[in-house]
XYZ file of C-alpha atoms in Angstrom:
604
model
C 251.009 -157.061 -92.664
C 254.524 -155.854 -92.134
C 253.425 -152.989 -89.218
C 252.315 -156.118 -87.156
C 254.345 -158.799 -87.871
C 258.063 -156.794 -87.956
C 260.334 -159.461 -88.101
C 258.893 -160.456 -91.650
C 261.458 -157.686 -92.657
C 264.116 -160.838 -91.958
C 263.149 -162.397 -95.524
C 265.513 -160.127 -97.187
C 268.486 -161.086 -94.370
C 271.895 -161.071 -95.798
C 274.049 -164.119 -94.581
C 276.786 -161.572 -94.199
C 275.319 -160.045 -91.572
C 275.066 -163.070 -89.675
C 278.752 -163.098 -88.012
C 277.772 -159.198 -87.348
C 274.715 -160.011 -85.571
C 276.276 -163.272 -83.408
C 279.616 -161.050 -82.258
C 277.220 -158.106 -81.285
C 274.920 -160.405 -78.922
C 277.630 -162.388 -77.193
C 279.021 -159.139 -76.187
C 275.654 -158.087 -74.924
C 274.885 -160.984 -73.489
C 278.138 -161.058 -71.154
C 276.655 -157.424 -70.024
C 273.019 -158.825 -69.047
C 274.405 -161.730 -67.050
C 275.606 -159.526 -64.398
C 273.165 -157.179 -65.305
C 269.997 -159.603 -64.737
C 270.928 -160.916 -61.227
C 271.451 -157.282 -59.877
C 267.874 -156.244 -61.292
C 266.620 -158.762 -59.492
C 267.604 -158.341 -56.282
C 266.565 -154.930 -56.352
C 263.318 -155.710 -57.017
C 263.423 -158.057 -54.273
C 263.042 -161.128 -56.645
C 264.935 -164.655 -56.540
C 268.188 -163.902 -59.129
C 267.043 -166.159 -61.587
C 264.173 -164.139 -62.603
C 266.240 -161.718 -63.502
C 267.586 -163.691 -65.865
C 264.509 -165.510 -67.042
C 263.117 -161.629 -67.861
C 266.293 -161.345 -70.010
C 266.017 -164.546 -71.856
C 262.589 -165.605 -73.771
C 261.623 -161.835 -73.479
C 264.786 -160.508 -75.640
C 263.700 -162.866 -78.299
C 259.849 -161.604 -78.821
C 261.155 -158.269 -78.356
C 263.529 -158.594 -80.966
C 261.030 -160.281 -83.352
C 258.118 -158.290 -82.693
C 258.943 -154.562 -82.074
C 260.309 -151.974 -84.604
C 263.232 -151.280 -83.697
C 266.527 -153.526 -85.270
C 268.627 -152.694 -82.363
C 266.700 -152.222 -78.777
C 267.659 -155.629 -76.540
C 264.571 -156.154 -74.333
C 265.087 -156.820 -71.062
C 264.894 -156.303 -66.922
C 266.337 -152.619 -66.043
C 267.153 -150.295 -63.477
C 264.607 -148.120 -63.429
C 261.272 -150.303 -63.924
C 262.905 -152.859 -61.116
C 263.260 -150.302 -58.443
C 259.378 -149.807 -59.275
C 258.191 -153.590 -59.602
C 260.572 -153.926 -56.512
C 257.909 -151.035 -54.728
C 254.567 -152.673 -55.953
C 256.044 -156.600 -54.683
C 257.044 -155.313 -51.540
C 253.599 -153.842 -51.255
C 251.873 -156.797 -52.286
C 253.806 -158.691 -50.259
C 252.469 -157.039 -47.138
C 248.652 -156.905 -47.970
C 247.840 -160.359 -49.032
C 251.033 -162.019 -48.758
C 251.821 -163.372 -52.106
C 254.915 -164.909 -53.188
C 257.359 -162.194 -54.738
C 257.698 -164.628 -57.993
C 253.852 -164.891 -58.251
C 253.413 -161.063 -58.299
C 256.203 -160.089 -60.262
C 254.654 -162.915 -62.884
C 251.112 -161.119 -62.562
C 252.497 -157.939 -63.021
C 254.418 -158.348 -65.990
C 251.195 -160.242 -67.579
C 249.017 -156.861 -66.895
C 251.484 -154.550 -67.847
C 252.343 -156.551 -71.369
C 248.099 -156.369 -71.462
C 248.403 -152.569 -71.313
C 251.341 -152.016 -73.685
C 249.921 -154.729 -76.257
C 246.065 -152.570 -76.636
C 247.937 -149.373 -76.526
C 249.477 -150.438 -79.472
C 246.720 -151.585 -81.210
C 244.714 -149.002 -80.375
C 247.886 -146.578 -82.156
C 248.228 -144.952 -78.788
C 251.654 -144.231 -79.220
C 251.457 -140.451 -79.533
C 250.645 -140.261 -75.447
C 254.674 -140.961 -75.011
C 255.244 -137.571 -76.354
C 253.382 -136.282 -73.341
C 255.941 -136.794 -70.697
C 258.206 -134.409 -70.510
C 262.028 -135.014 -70.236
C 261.954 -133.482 -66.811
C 259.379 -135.534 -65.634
C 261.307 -138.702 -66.706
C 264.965 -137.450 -65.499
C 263.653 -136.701 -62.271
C 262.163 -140.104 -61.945
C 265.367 -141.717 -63.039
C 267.397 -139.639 -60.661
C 265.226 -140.454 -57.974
C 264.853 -144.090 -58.588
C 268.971 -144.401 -59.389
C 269.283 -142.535 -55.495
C 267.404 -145.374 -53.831
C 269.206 -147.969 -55.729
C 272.228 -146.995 -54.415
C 270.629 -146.305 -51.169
C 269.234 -150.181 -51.486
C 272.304 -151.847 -52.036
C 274.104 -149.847 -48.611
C 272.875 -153.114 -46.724
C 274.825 -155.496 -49.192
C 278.087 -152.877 -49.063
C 278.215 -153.567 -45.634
C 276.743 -156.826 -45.315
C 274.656 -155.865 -42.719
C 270.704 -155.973 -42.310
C 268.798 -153.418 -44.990
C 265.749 -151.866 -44.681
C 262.514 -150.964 -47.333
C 260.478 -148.263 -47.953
C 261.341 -144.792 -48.589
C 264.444 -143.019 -48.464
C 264.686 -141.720 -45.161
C 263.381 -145.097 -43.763
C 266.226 -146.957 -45.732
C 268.847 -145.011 -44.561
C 267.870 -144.843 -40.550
C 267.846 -148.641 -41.116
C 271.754 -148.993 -42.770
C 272.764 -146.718 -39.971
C 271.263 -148.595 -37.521
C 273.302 -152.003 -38.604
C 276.641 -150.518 -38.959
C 278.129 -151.500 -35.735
C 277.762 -155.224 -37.294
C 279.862 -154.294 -41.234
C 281.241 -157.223 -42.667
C 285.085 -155.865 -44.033
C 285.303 -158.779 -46.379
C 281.810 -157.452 -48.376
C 283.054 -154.048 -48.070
C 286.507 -155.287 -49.959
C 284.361 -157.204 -52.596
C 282.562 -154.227 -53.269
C 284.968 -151.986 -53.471
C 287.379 -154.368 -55.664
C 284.420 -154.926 -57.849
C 283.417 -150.804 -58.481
C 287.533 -150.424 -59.243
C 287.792 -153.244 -61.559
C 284.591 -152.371 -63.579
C 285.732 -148.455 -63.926
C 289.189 -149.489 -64.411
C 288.213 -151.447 -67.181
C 285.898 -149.416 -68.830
C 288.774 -146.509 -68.875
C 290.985 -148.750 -70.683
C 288.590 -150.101 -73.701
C 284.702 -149.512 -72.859
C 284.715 -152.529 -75.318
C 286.072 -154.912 -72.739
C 283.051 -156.325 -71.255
C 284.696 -155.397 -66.971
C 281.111 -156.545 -65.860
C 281.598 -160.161 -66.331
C 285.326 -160.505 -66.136
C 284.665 -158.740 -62.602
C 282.221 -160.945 -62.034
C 283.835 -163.989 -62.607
C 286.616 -162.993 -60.725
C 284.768 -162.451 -57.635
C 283.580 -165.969 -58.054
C 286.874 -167.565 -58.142
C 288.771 -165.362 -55.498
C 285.698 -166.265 -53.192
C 285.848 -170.067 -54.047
C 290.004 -169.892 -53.496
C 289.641 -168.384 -50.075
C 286.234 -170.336 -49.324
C 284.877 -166.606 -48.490
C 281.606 -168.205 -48.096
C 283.030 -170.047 -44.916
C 283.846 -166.514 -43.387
C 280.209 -164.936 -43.905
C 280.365 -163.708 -47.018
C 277.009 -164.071 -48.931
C 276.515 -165.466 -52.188
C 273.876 -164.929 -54.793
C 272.787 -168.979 -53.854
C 272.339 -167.897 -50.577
C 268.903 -165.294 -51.434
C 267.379 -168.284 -53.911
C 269.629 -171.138 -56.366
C 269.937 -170.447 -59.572
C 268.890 -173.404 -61.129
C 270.320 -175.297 -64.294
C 267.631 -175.746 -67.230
C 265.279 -173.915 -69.243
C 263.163 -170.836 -67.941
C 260.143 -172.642 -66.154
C 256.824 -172.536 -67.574
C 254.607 -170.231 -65.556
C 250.582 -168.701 -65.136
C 249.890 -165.727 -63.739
C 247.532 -165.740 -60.558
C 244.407 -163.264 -60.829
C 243.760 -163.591 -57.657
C 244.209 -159.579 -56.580
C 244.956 -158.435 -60.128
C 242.284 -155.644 -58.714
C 245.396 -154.363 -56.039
C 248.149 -154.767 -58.720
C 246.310 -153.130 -61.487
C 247.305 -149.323 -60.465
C 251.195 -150.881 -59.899
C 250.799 -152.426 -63.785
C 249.498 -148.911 -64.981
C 252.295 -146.774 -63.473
C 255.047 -149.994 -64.955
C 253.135 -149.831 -68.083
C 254.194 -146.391 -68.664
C 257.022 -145.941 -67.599
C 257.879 -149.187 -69.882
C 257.163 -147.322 -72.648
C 258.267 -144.364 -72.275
C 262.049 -145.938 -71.516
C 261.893 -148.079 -74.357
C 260.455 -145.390 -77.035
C 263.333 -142.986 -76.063
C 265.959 -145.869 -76.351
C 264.526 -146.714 -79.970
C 264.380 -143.110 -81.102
C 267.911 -142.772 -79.558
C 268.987 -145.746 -81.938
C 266.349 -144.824 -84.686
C 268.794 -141.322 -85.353
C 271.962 -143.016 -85.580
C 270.840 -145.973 -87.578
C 268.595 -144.065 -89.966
C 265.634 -146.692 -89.451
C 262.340 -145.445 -89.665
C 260.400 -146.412 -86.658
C 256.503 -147.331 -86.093
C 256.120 -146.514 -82.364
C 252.563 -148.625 -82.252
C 254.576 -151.459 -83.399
C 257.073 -150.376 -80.746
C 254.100 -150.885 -77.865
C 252.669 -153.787 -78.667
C 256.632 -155.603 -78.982
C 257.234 -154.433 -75.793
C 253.528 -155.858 -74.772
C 254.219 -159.148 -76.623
C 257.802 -159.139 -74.418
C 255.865 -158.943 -71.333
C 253.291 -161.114 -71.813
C 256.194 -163.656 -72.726
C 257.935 -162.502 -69.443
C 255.064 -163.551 -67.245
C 254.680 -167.314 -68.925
C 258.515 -168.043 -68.953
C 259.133 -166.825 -65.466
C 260.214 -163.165 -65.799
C 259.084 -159.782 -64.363
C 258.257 -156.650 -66.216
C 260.810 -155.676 -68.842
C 261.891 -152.888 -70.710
C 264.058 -151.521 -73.729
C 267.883 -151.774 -71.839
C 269.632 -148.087 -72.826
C 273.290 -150.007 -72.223
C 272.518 -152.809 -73.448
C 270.765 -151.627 -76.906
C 273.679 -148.985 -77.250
C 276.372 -151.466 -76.807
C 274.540 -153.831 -79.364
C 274.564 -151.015 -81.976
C 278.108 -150.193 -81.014
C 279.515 -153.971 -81.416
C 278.077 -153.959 -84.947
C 274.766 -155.546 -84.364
C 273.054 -155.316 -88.000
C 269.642 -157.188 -87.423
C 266.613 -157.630 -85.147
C 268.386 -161.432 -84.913
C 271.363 -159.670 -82.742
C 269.057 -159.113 -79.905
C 267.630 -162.284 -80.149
C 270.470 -163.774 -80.470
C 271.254 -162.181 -77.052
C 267.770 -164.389 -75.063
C 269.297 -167.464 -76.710
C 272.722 -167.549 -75.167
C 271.219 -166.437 -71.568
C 268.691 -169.439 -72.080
C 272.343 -171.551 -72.900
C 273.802 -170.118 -69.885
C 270.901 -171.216 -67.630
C 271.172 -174.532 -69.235
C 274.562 -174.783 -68.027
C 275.923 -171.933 -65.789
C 273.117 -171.349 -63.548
C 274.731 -172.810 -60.287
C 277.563 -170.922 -61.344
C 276.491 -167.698 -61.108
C 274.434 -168.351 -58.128
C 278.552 -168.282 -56.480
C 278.646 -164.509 -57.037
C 279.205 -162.626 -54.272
C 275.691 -159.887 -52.789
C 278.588 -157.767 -52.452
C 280.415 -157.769 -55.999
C 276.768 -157.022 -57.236
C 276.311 -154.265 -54.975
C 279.450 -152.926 -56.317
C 278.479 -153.177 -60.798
C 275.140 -151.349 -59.430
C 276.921 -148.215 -58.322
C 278.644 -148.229 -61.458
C 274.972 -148.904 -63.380
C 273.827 -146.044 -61.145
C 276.175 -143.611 -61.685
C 275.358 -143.952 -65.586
C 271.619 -143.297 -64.676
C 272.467 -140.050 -63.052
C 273.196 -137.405 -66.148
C 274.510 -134.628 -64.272
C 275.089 -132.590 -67.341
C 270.959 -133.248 -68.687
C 270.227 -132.039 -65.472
C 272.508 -129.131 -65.369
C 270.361 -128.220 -68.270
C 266.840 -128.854 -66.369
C 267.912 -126.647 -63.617
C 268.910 -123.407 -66.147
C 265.620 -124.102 -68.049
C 261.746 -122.676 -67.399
C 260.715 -122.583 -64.089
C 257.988 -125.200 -65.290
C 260.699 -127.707 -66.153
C 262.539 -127.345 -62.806
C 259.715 -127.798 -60.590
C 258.725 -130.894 -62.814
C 261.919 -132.235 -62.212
C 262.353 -131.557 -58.332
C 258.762 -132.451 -57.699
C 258.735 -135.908 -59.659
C 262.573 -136.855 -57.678
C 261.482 -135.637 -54.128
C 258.014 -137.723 -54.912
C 260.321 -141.332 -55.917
C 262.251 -140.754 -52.296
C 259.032 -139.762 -50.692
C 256.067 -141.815 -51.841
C 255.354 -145.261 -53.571
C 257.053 -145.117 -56.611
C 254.104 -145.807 -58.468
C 252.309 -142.847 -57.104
C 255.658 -140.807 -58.034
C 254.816 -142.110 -61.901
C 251.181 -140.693 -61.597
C 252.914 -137.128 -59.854
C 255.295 -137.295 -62.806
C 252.360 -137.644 -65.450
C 250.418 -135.572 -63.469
C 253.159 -132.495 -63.470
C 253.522 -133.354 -67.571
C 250.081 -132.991 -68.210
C 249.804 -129.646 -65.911
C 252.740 -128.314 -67.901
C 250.928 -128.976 -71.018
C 247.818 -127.679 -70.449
C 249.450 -124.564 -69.161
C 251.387 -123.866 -72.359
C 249.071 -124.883 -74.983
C 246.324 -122.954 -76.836
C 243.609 -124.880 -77.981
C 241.683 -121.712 -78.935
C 243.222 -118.396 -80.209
C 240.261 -115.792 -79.723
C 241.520 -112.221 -81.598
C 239.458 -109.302 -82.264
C 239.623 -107.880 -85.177
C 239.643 -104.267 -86.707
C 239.649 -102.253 -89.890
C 243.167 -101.250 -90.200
C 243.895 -97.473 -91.829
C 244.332 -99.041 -95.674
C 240.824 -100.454 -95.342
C 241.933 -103.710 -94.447
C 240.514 -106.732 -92.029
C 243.587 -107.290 -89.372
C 243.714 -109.277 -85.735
C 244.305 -107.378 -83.085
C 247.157 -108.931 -80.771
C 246.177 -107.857 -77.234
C 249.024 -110.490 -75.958
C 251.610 -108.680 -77.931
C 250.680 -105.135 -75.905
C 248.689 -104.364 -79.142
C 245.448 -101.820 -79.218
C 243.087 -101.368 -81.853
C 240.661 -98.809 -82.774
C 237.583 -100.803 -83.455
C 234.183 -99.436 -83.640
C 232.519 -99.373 -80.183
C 229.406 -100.353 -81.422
C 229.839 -103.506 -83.289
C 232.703 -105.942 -82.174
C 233.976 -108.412 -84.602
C 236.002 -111.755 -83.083
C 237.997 -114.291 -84.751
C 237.854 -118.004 -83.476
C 240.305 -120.369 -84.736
C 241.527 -123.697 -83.599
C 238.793 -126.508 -82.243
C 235.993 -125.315 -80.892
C 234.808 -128.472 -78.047
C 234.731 -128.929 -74.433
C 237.687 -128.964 -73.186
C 237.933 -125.037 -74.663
C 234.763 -124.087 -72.696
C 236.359 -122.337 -69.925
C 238.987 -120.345 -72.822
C 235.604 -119.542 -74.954
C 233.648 -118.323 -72.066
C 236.665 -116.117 -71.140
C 237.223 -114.576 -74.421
C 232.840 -113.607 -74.770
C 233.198 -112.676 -71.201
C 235.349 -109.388 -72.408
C 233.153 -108.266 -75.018
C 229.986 -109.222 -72.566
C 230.901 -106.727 -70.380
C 231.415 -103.657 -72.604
C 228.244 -101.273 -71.881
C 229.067 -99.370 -75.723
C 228.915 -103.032 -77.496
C 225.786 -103.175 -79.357
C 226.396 -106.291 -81.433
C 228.812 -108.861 -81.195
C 229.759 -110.572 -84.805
C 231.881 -114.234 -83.956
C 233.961 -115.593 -87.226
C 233.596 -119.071 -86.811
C 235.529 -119.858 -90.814
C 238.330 -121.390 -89.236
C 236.980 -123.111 -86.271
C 236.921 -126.671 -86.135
C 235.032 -129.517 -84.163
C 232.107 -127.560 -82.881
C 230.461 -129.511 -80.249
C 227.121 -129.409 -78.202
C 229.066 -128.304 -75.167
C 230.031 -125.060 -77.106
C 227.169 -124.682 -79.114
C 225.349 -123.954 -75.686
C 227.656 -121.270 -74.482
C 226.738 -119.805 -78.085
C 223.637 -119.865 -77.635
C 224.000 -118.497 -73.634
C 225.432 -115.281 -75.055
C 222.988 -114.627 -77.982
C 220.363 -115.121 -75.181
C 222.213 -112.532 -72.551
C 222.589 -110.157 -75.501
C 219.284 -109.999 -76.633
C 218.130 -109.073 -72.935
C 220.468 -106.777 -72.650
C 219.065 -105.439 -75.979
C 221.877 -106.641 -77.928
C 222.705 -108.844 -80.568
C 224.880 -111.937 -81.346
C 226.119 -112.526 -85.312
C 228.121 -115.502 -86.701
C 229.644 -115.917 -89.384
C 232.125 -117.675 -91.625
C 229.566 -121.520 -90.914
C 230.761 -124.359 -92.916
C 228.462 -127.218 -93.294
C 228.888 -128.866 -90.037
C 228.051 -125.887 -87.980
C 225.440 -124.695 -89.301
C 223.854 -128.534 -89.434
C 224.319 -128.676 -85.788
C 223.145 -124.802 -84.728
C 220.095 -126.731 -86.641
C 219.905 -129.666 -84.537
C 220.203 -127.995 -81.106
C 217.975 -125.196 -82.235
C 220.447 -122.874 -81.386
C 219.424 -120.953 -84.548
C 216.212 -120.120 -83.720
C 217.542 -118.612 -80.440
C 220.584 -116.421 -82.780
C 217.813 -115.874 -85.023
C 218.521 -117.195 -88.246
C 218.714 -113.585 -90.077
C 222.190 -113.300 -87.715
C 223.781 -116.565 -89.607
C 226.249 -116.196 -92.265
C 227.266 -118.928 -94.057
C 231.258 -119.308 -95.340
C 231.384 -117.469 -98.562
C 233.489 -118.569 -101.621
C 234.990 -114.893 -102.368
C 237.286 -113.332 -99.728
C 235.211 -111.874 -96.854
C 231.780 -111.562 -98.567
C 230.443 -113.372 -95.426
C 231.991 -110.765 -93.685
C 230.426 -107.892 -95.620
C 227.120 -109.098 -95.500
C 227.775 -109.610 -91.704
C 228.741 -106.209 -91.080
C 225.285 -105.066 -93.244
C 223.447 -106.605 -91.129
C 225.089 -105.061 -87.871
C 224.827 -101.446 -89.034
C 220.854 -101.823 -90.063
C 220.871 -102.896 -86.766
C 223.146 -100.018 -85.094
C 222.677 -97.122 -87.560
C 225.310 -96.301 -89.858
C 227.250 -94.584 -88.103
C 227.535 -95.763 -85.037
C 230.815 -95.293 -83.972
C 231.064 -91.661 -85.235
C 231.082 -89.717 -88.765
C 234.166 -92.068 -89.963
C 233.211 -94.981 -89.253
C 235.168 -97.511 -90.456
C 233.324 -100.265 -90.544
C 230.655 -98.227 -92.567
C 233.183 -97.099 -94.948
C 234.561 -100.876 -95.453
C 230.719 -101.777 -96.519
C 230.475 -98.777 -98.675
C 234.070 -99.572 -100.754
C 233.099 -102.885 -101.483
C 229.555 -101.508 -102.816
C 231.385 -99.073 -104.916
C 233.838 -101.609 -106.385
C 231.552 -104.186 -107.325
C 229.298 -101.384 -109.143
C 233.008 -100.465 -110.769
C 233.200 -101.322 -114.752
C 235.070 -104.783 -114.845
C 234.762 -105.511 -111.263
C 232.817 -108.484 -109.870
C 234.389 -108.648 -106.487
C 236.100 -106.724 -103.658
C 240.000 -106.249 -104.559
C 241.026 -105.859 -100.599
C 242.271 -108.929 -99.296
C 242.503 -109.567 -95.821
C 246.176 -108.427 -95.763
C 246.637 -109.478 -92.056
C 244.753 -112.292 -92.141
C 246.393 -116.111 -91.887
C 243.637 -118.398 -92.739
C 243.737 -120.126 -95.952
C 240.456 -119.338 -96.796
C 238.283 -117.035 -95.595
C 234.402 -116.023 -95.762
């Protein structure tokens, strides 16, 4: 029960841990504060939302995914991409921002919740880190980029990069000094700050005193723009909302691409945590929290949320012990809407503009990607292609290029199939030839013996036909013996190519041979009559003693090609004739030469 229902871990809570737990979330909470109004204006949302996503959210989170120490939440990242697929919304059908950002969240917590269920939690370790820097890079470049407009207080623009900046150049003439002051006195105070103590929460102190220096010198009067001034921030518990279905068709590929990269920010964050705090994770627990956090996001107002890096870290850091910490956290941002929400609608645009570049500039790991750039020339062009797509495209298409570029990157480095020939080596033992490795054998031209390991379905097809395709072509092969003992997951779509080449051999005059078939096999060469076509005197079932299969293989080749076929020494004929003198040996009942080379942990 446990695995689904985490927080039942909390019967065992210690009282001690309590004070722990409530220190560690209020200094969280006066980090997501600040935090939750800037997320929201960058994904073009009223402020409060961003709050609201940081509220009831953190609490399911908390209670219902693995990890003890991750504080759900609205983030950098996933905004700038909710922020893309509202704007786009926006212009098709003309929804409300709020009613999209409410679907969305519902469709992505949809996604995340089944995935869980359905343990699909291994497909996180299928994006590669380059993938996901470059994304982060790219999206942390157009935040900054975004928030030029509020710098300046001048007229922004949307889209892509190029587009935003022609549009902040084009409203310069009009800058506003007093936001560029606010800004700047906002980005010194919050470094300063952090230099000092990085315990000293500088966002909200920074914040606050941007509120009261613009109240004492009614800044508002003089143009400056307040927080109030894009939507109020309204006192009293996170509405009640329902999603609209409406053109959940047209957000669907939006919720896919927020889905993802959802997950894959919140699994790294919990791993991150996971090796410092010893916990054992479940990651399908992990994915259907952060589903159950969305799903809560879109009824109590929010937008898509994720697993907050600087907010998780610092609630490890200030001593957080228990899941309640981070629960703890959605309570006292539900108090402060309660009772501060006009409040901290008096923030200055600009001030905000000013703790993003500082939340950027964390996003950006120069030295990670230092290290990107000196590796493989796979992970560099993952990582340039994925940051030049988030400043070129939709940002939900740059997820799909990112995945895309992962899965290319794994397909080109791993081997499903490992296809070796294999030889009679000059002690009279079976070894694999390495052709990779620069290796050459001496096998007998006449009969050609290969090794097939690993699973043996469709999506090895193309590798299978490739590997035949070699022996196919040799004019001196006569017959062709395939070891099949430690192939797994034989399939219809490879049993044909099978039985393909036994029918090209035989009208070439030559003949196909397998051995090594365990049960499975040799039930489905049954099925698909593909043994009729081999020709069932060519099938060798697995053997229980080490490479009888293979001996009684290799009889049946030379009746076929003459004993010596490859010359007077032949050693294939010489193998066959060792084992029939040791078994007629006093005291022996088997062959005494094991396959030496040979890795399997069986063989035929």
């Amino acid at each position: 029960m446990q695995p689904h229902l985490p927080f039942l871990d909390l019967r065992s809570y210690k009282l001690s841990s309590l004070r722990h737990d409530m220190l560690a979330s209020v200094t969280v909470a006066f980090l997501d504060i600040p935090q939750g109004v800037a997320y929201a204006m960058i994904a073009g949302l009223p402020p409060a939302m961003g709050l609201y996503a940081a509220a009831v959210p953190a609490i399911v989170g908390a209670l219902f995914r693995s990890s003890r120490h991750v504080v759900t939440g609205p983030t950098n990242a996933l905004s700038v991409l909710v922020g893309s697929a509202v704007a786009s919304q926006l212009a098709s059908n003309g929804s409300s921002p709020a009613e999209v950002a409410i679907t969305l969240a519902f469709l992505v917590g949809l996604i995340q919740f089944f995935a869980g269920m359905l343990r699909l939690d291994a497909m996180a370790d299928y994006i590669s880190h380059p993938v996901m820097r470059g994304y982060i890079t790219g999206a942390a470049v157009l935040v900054a980029t975004g928030q030029l407009a509020n710098v300046t207080g001048t007229k922004g623009g949307s889209g892509n990069l190029p587009t935003m900046v022609s549009a902040w150049i084009a409203g310069l003439p009009q800058t506003h000094l007093l936001a560029v002051a606010f800004t700047f006195a906002t980005l010194i105070a919050v470094v300063a700050l952090r230099r000092l103590d990085r315990r000293i929460p500088g966002s909200i102190i920074a914040m606050v005193l941007s509120i009261v220096v613009s109240e004492i010198f009614a800044c508002h009067e003089r143009g400056l723009r307040l927080v109030a001034d894009l939507a109020p921030i309204p006192a009293g518990l996170p509405p009640f909302t329902i999603p609209q279905f409406g053109h959940w068709t047209a957000l669907l590929p939006a919720a896919v691409a927020c889905a993802v990269l959802s997950l894959m920010e919140s699994s790294s964050v919990a791993r991150g945590l996971a090796t410092r705090s010893g916990q054992q994770l479940d990651m399908a627990a992990e994915f259907t929290g952060q589903g159950a956090a969305n799903i809560a996001a879109a009824f109590f107002g929010g937008y898509p949320v994720s697993g907050s890096l600087g907010r998780s870290m610092l609630n490890y850091q200030a001593g957080g012990r228990s899941r309640l910490s981070a629960a703890f956290c959605g309570l006292i941002i539900i108090l402060v809407l309660l009772f501060l929400g006009p409040v901290v609608g008096r923030t200055p645009v600009a001030s905000l503009a000013g703790l993003l570049f500082v939340l950027v500039n964390d996003l950006i790991d120069r030295e990670r990607i230092r290290v990107t750039l000196r590796g493989t020339t796979g992970d560099r062009a993952a990582f340039l292609v994925t940051l030049i797509g988030t400043w070129t495209l939709p940002l939900d298409k740059a997820i799909y290029l990112g995945v895309g570029m992962s899965l290319v990157l794994f397909l080109r480095r791993v081997r499903l199939l490992t296809a070796r020939e294999m030889e009679i080596d000059g002690k009279g033992r079976f070894r694999e030839i390495n052709a990779e490795a620069g290796e050459v054998g001496h096998s007998c031209a006449a009969i050609r013996i290969l090794n097939l390991s690993g699973p043996l379905f469709f999506a090895v097809a193309g590798e299978l036909e490739h590997a035949l395709d070699r022996f196919l072509k040799d004019p001196d092969m006569r017959v062709l013996i395939l070891r099949l003992r430690q192939a797994q997951d034989v399939d219809v779509t490879t049993v044909s190519i099978l039985e393909a080449t036994a029918k090209r051999l035989r009208s070439e005059g030559k003949t196909l041979i397998l051995l090594g078939l365990r049960p499975p096999i040799s039930a489905l060469l049954e099925q698909t009559r593909v043994a009729e076509e081999v020709g069932r005197e060519n099938l060798f079932p697995a053997q229980p003693a080490w490479f009888a299969a293979m001996e009684f293989a290799l009889r049946r080749a030379l009746t076929i090609t003459g004993e010596h076929s490859c010359g007077t020494h032949c050693p294939l004929s010489e193998y066959v004739a060792t084992q029939e003198t040791l078994r007629q040996a006093p005291g022996q009942s088997g062959s005494s030469l094991g396959p030496v080379e040979d890795k399997s942990q069986s063989s035929p």
